[in-house]
XYZ file of C-alpha atoms in Angstrom:
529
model
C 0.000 0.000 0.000
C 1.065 3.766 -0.686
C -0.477 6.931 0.458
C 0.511 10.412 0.504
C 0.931 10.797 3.854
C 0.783 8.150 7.316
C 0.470 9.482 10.801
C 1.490 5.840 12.909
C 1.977 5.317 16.681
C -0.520 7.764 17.398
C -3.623 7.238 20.366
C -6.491 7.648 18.317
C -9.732 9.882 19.420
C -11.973 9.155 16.505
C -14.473 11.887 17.983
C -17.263 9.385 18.482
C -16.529 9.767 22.286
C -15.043 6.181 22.913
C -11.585 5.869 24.623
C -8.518 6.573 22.362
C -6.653 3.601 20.908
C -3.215 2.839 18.789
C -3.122 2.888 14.958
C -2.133 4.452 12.023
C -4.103 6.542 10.051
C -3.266 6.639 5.695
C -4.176 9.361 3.969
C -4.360 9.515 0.111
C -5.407 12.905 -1.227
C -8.065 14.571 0.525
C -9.271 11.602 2.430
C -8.655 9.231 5.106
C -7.881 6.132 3.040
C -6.816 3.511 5.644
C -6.553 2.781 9.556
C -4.724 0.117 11.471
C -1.210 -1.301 11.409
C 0.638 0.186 8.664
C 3.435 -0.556 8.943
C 4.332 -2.034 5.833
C 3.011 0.383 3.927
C 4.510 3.312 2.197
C 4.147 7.099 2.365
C 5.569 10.272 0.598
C 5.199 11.836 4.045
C 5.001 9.744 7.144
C 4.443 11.934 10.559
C 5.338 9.758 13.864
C 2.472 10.957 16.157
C 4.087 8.738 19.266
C 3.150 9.792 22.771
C 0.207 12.571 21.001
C -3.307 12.480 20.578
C -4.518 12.142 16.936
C -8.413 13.505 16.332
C -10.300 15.197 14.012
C -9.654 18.907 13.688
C -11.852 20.725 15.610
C -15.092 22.668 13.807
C -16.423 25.500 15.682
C -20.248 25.717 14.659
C -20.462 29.298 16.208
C -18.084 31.833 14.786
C -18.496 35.779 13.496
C -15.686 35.452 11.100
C -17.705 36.504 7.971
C -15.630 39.462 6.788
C -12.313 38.686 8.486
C -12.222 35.620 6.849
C -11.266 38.122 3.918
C -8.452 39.649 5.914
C -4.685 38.872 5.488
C -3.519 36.315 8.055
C -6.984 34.535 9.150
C -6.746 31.496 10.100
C -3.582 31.173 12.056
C -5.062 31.822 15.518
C -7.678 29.020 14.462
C -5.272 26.320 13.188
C -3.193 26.902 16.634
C -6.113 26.054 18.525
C -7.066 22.936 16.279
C -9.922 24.300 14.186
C -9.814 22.814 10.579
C -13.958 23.995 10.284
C -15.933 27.508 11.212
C -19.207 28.241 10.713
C -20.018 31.860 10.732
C -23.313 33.772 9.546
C -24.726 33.461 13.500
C -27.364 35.179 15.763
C -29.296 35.926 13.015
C -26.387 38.551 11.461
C -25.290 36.926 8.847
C -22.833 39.009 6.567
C -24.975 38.005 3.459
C -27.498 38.751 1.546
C -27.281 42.126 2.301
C -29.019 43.718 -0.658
C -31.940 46.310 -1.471
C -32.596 49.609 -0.245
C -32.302 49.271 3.211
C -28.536 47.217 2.722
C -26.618 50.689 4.018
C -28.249 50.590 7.590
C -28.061 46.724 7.140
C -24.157 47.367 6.982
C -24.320 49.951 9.782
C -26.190 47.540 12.118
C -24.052 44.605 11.563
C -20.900 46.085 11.506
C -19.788 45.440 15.152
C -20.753 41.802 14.811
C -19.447 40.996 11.362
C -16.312 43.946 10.431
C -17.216 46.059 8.026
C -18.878 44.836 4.283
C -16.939 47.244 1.959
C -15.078 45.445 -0.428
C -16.903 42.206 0.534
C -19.566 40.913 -2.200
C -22.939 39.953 -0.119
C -25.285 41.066 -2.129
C -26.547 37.505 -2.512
C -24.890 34.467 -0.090
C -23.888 32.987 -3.877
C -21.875 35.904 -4.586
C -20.327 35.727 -0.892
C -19.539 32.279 -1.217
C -18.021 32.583 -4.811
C -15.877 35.087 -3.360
C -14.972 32.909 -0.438
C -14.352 30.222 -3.197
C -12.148 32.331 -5.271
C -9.564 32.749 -2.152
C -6.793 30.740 -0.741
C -8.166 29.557 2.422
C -6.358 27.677 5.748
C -8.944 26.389 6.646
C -12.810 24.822 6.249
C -16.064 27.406 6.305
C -19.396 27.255 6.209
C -22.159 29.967 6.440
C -25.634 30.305 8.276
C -28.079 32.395 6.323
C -29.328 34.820 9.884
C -33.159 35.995 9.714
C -32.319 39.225 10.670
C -29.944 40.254 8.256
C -32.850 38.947 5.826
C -35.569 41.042 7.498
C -33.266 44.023 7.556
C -32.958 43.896 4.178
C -36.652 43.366 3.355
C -38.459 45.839 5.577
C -35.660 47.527 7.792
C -35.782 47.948 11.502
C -39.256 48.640 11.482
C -40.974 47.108 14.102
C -44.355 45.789 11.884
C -44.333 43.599 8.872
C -47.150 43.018 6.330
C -48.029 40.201 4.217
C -45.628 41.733 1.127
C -42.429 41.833 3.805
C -43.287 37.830 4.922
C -43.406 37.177 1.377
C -40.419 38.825 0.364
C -38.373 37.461 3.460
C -39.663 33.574 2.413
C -38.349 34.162 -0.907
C -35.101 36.128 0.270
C -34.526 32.967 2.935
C -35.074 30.238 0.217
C -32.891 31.750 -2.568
C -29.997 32.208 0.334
C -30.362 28.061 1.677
C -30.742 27.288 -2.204
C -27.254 28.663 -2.531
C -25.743 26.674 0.455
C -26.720 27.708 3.687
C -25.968 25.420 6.471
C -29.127 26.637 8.373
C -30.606 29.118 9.611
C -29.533 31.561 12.536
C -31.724 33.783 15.046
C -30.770 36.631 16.943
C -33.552 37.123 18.944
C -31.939 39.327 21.655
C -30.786 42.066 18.854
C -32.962 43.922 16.293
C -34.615 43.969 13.950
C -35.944 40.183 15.312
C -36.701 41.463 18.840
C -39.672 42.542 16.962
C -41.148 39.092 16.090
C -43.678 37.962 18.350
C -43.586 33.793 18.600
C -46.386 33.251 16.370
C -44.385 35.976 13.547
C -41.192 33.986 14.137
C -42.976 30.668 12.871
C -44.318 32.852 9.894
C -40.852 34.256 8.661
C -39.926 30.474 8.798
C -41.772 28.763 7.122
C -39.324 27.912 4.391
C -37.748 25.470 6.430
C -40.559 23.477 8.121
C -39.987 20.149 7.918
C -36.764 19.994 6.867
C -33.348 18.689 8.479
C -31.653 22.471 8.446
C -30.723 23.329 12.214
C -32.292 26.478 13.556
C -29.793 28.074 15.360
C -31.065 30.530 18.213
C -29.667 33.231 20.158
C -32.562 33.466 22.801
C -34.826 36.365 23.671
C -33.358 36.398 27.196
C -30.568 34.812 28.823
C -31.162 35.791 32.310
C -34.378 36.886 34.104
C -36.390 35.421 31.551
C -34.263 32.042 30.303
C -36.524 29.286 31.136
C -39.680 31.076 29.007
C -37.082 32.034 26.044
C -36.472 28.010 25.960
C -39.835 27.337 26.031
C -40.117 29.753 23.212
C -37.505 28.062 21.465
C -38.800 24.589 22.230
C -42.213 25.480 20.352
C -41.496 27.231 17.503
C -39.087 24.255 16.895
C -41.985 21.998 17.486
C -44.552 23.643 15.657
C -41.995 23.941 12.459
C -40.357 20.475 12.955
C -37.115 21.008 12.641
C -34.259 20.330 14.739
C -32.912 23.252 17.196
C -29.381 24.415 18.298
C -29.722 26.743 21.530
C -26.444 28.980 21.190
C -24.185 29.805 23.869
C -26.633 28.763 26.647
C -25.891 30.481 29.785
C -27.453 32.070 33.144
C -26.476 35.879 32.959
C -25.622 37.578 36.512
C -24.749 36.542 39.849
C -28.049 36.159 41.443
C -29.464 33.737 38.508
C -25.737 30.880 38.983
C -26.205 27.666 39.984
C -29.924 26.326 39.724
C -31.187 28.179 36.689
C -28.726 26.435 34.324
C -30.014 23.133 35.916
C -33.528 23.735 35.027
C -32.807 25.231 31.187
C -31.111 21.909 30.814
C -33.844 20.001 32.522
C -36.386 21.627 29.898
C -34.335 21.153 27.491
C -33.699 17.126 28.538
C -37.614 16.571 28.753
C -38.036 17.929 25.067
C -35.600 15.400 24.294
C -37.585 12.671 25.536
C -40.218 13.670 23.888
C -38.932 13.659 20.796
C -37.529 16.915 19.818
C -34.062 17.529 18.723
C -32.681 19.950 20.177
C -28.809 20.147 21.609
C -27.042 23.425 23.155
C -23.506 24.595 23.337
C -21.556 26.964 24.882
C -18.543 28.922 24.840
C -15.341 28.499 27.911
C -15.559 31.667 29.509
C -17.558 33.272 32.042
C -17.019 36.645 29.765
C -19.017 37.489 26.498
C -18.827 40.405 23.845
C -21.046 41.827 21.355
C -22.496 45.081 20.908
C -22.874 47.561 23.265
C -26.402 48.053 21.945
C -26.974 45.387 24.189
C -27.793 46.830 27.328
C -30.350 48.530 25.919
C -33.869 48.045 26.400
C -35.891 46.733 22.520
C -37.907 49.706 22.180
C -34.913 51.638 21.506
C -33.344 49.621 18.906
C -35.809 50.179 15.760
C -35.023 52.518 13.112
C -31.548 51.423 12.453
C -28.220 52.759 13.758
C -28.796 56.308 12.508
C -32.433 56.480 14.784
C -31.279 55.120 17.758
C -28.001 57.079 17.916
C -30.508 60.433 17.490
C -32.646 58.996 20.226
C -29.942 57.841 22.732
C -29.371 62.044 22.906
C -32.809 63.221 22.797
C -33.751 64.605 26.658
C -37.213 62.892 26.572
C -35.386 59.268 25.180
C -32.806 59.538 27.751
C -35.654 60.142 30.843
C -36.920 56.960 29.111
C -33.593 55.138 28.848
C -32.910 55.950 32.777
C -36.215 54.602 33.950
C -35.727 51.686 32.258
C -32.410 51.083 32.951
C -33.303 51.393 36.386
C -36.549 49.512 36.710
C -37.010 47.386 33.671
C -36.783 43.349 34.075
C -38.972 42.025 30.851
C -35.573 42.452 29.300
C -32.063 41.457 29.932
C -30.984 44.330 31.850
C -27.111 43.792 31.979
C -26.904 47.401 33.894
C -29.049 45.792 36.726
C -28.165 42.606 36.255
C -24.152 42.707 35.996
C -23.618 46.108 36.546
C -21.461 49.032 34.407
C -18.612 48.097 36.482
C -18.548 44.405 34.891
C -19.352 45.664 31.158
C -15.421 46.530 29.590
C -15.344 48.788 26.280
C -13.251 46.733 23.531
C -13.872 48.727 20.384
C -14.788 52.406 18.959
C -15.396 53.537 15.450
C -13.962 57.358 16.423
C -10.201 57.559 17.564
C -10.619 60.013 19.694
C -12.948 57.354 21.859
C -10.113 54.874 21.891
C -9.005 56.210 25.230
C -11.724 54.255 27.043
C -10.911 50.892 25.266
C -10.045 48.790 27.900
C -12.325 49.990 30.552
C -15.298 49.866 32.047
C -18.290 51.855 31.935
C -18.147 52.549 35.040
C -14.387 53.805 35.033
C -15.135 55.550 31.428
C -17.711 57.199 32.647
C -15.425 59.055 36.026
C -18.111 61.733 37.645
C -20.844 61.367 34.527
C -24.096 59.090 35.231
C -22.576 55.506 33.283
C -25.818 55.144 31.618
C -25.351 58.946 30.049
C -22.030 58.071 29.116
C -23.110 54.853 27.632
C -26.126 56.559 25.582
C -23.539 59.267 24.325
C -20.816 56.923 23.510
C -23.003 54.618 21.214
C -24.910 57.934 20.004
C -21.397 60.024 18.667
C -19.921 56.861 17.436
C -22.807 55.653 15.342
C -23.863 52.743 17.633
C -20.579 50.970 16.527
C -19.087 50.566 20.234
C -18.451 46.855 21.357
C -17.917 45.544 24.970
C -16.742 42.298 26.748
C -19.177 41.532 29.422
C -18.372 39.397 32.345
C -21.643 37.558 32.767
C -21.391 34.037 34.068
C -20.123 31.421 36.111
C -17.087 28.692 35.184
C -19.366 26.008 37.627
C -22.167 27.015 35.008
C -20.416 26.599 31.987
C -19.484 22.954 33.545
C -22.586 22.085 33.936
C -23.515 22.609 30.631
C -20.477 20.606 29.400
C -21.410 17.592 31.117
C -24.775 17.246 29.636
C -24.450 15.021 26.788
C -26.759 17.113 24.099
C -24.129 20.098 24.321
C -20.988 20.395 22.333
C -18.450 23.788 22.474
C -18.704 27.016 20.583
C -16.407 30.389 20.888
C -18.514 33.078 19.567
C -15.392 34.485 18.507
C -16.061 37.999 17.173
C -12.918 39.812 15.394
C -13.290 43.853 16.471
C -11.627 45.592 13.674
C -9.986 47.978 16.536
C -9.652 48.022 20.214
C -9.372 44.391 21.849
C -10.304 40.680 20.874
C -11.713 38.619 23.320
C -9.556 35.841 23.999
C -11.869 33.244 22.369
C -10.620 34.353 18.970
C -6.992 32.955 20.052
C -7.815 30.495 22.363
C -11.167 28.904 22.681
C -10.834 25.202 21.948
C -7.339 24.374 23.392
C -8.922 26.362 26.921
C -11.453 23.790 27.120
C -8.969 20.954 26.672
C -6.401 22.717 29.443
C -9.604 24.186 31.685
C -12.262 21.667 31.526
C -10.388 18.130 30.695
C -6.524 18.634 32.375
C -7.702 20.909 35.156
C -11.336 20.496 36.511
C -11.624 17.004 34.778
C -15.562 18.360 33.492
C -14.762 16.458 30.711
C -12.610 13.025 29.735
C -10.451 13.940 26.639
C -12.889 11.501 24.228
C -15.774 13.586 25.656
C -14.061 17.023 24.583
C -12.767 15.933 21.412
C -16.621 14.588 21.078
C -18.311 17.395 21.525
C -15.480 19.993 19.434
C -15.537 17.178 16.570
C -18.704 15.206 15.461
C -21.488 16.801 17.647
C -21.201 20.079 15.717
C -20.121 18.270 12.297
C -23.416 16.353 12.312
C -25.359 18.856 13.756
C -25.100 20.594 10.417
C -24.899 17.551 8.249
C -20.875 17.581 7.609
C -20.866 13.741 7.393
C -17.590 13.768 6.394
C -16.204 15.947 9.097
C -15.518 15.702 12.897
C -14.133 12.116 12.858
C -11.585 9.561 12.169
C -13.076 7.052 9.716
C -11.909 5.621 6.368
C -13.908 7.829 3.805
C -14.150 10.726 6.153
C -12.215 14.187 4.872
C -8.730 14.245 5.771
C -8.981 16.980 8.645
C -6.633 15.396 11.661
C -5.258 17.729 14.310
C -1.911 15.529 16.198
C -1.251 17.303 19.703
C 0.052 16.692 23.148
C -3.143 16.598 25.503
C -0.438 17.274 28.197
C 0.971 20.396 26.268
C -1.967 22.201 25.208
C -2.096 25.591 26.554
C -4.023 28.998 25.715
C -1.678 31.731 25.782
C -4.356 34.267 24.876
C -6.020 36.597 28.493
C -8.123 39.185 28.531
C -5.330 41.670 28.699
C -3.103 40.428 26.427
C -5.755 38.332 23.938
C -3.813 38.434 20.722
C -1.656 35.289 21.323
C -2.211 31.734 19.857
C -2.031 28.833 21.457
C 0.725 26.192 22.045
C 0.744 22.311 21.557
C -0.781 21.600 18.510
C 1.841 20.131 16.777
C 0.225 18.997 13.194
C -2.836 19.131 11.513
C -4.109 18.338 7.971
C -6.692 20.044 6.082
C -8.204 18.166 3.046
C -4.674 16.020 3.473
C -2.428 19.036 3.082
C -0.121 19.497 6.055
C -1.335 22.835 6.926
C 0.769 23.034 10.496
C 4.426 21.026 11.391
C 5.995 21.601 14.533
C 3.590 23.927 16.014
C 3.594 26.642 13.012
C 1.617 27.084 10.197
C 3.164 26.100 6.643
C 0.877 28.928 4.757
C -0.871 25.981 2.942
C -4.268 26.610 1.383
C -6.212 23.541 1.305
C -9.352 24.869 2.578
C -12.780 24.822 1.027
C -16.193 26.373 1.106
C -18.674 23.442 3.053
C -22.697 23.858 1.669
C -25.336 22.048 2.521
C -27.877 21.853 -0.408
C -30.230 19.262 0.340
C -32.953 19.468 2.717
């Protein structure tokens, strides 16, 4: 026998979660051709894996990569954390289709989330995908078409929709999973989708009822109001019959730790057992980061970036904002609920607001009210202001871990100033260091599990996420020992250590711990349904 390349003496995690055991693995072009004692076969490569771990590289089903994955040098903070897959296009803002005449406050909106779309073609996912296509690429990627990029662009960030808007956003949604969607994504905690009521929600999707395309949801609430977002979640997936993801599940502020998470994944165990699929995931760290738009209460999102930021400075608005702020609880509150003093500014569009990168709200704001300087901030720099938000609990995240219908995300978003959160670096090698060396949450088989096949099949990558003859030659060699996340919260822009060699699509796309600059990567669709 002869293949192109043979990793031998290696301990084997096939990502099916059963214990790791000794072979070889052949690869001949693109694929995993052979596994087992080879010995006595021949390679033009052959990479001795003794004493390391040998899985499938690691797909991360929740990303926000969908404009830097045009930037010069993506992908090397992924490969040195094991990702050979991303999936971006989540929380319902996906970078394409943006199209029509509302696409410029489309742009404005999701330009915190997604980088900016100059230079980008997303007029149509096709054109965003033939763009991707026409690129050297490190690695795997696969896109999510979001429902409220798609609303956006039909009707804007109005709050009402008529008959002509569901129309147009049916036949906006079916062209986009025509061209290769994975799924679908909702972002029901940002706007325009805030707006749908549950029985709108079912309406806008009714081009995928009855199908096998996931439904990926960002919740309504994540906090005061978790337990009736799932059940939300739970019946619209019901009613449309098709299976659900519930992203980055968590229990926001101090005073909802500990038994909340039990009883989201109790609901969400029961739904199981009666026949619904649905799975959750979660990210590592007890910080997030999105918009600072966040904080703010729904009413004050519609009309785009250019409304709210006129609002956020209008006297009346602001007497609003305060009261709210102060009182409200029918929405997640993060001034109430983790206070200005745990909500860090990471990015700015205007310079001269860079000073306050790095701090909090609280500390930016010195003598002024921090909601005041919060409303002004957003308002002067057109709404694009980002924050990392220290939210949760590491016995939460655990918890979550350990259920066996969750698998691990990073929610990486890539700021194009200011700071990264450490999840862009460091995500997936934190949860083998954090939650398999350290706390022992996890065996190693049940982390390579749930970074590996849970997410590949979740989205119907049959190839991906495991070590099987036939399956795509994606294989990630490390010591489990080694693995360490250099990346921190001050200091986030530093890749990991450990991973010693992966292959992507059989090309040896990192020896030794660095990347070669290969370019093996391709564009993953999903066109049958």
């Amino acid at each position: 026998m002869e293949f192109d390349v043979i990793i031998k003496n290696g301990s084997i995690l096939d990502g099916s979660g059963r214990d790791a055991y000794r072979a070889d693995i052949g690869v001949t072009g693109n694929t995993i051709a052979a596994i087992g004692d080879l010995s006595a076969a021949n390679a033009r490569e052959v990479l001795d894996a003794s004493g390391r771990a040998v899985a499938p590289g690691f797909l991360d089903a929740h990303r926000h990569a969908d404009t830097a994955i045009f930037r010069d040098g993506f992908g090397t903070a992924e490969l040195l954390q094991g990702l050979t897959t991303v999936i971006n296009g989540n929380c319902g803002l996906s970078a394409a289709p943006v199209s029509g005449p509302h696409a410029n406050d489309v742009a404005a909106y999701l330009y915190p989330i997604t980088g900016a779309l100059s230079g980008v073609p997303v007029e149509s996912l096709a054109d965003y995908l033939n763009a991707l296509k026409s690129r050297a690429l490190p690695l795997h990627a696969g896109m999510l078409i979001g429902l409220g990029t798609v609303r956006a662009c039909v009707a804007g960030f109005s709050k009402d929709l008529d008959d002509a808007d569901y129309r147009a956003i049916h036949a906006l949604q079916e062209r986009s999973l025509s061209e290769g969607a994975l799924g679908v994504s909702l972002g029901l905690g940002y706007a325009p989708e805030c707006f749908f009521d549950t029985a709108g929600l079912i309406r806008a999707l009714e081009p995928i009822r009855d199908t096998n395309l996931t439904l990926s949801v960002h919740m309504r609430s994540e906090s005061m109001n978790l337990l009736d977002s799932i059940d939300e979640a739970l019946a619209f997936a019901k009613a449309l019959r098709v299976p659900l993801q519930i992203s980055h599940l968590k229990a926001v502020g101090k005073a909802r730790w500990g038994a909340l998470v039990y009883e989201a994944l109790e609901k969400i165990r029961r739904a199981r057992e009666d026949g619904l699929d649905v799975q959750c995931d979660a990210y590592p760290y007890t910080a997030g980061s999105t918009q600072l738009l966040h904080v703010l209460p729904p009413e004050f999102l519609s009309g785009g970036t250019d409304a709210i930021a006129k609002r956020l400075i209008d006297p009346d608005a602001q007497k609003a904002l305060k009261e709210r702020l102060d009182f409200g609880t029918d929405f997640d509150n993060y001034a109430k609920l983790i206070g200005w003093e745990n909500i860090e500014i990471s990015s700015v569009r205007l310079s001269e607001d860079r000073r306050f990168v790095g701090k909090t709200v609280a500390e930016a704001a010195g003598d002024a009210e921090p909601w005041r300087f919060c409303a002004e901030l957003l308002s002067r720099n057109a709404c694009a202001v980002t924050m990392i938000d220290r939210l949760t609990h590491e016995d939460d995240i655990a918890a979550i871990y350990k259920a066996p219908f969750s698998y691990v995300i990073s929610d990486a978003t890539y700021p194009e100033n200011g700071i990264p959160h450490p999840r862009v670096y460091g995500a997936f090698v934190r949860v083998l260091e954090r939650f398999v060396r350290e706390r022992k949450t996890l065996s190693l088989a049940e982390a390579v599990k749930k970074m590996t096949r849970m997410p590949a099949d979740r989205y119907g990558l049959k190839k991906k996420g495991r070590i099987e003859i036939g399956a795509d030659a994606d294989i990630l060699v490390f010591d489990p020992d080694r693995v360490h996340e250099r990346a921190t919260f001050e200091t986030p822009a530093q890749c990991c250590v450990g991973v010693e060699t992966i292959l992507v699509n059989g090309a040896i796309a990192v020896r030794d711990g660095a990347c070669t600059g290969k370019t093996n990567g391709t564009i993953t669709e999903r066109r049958s349904v």
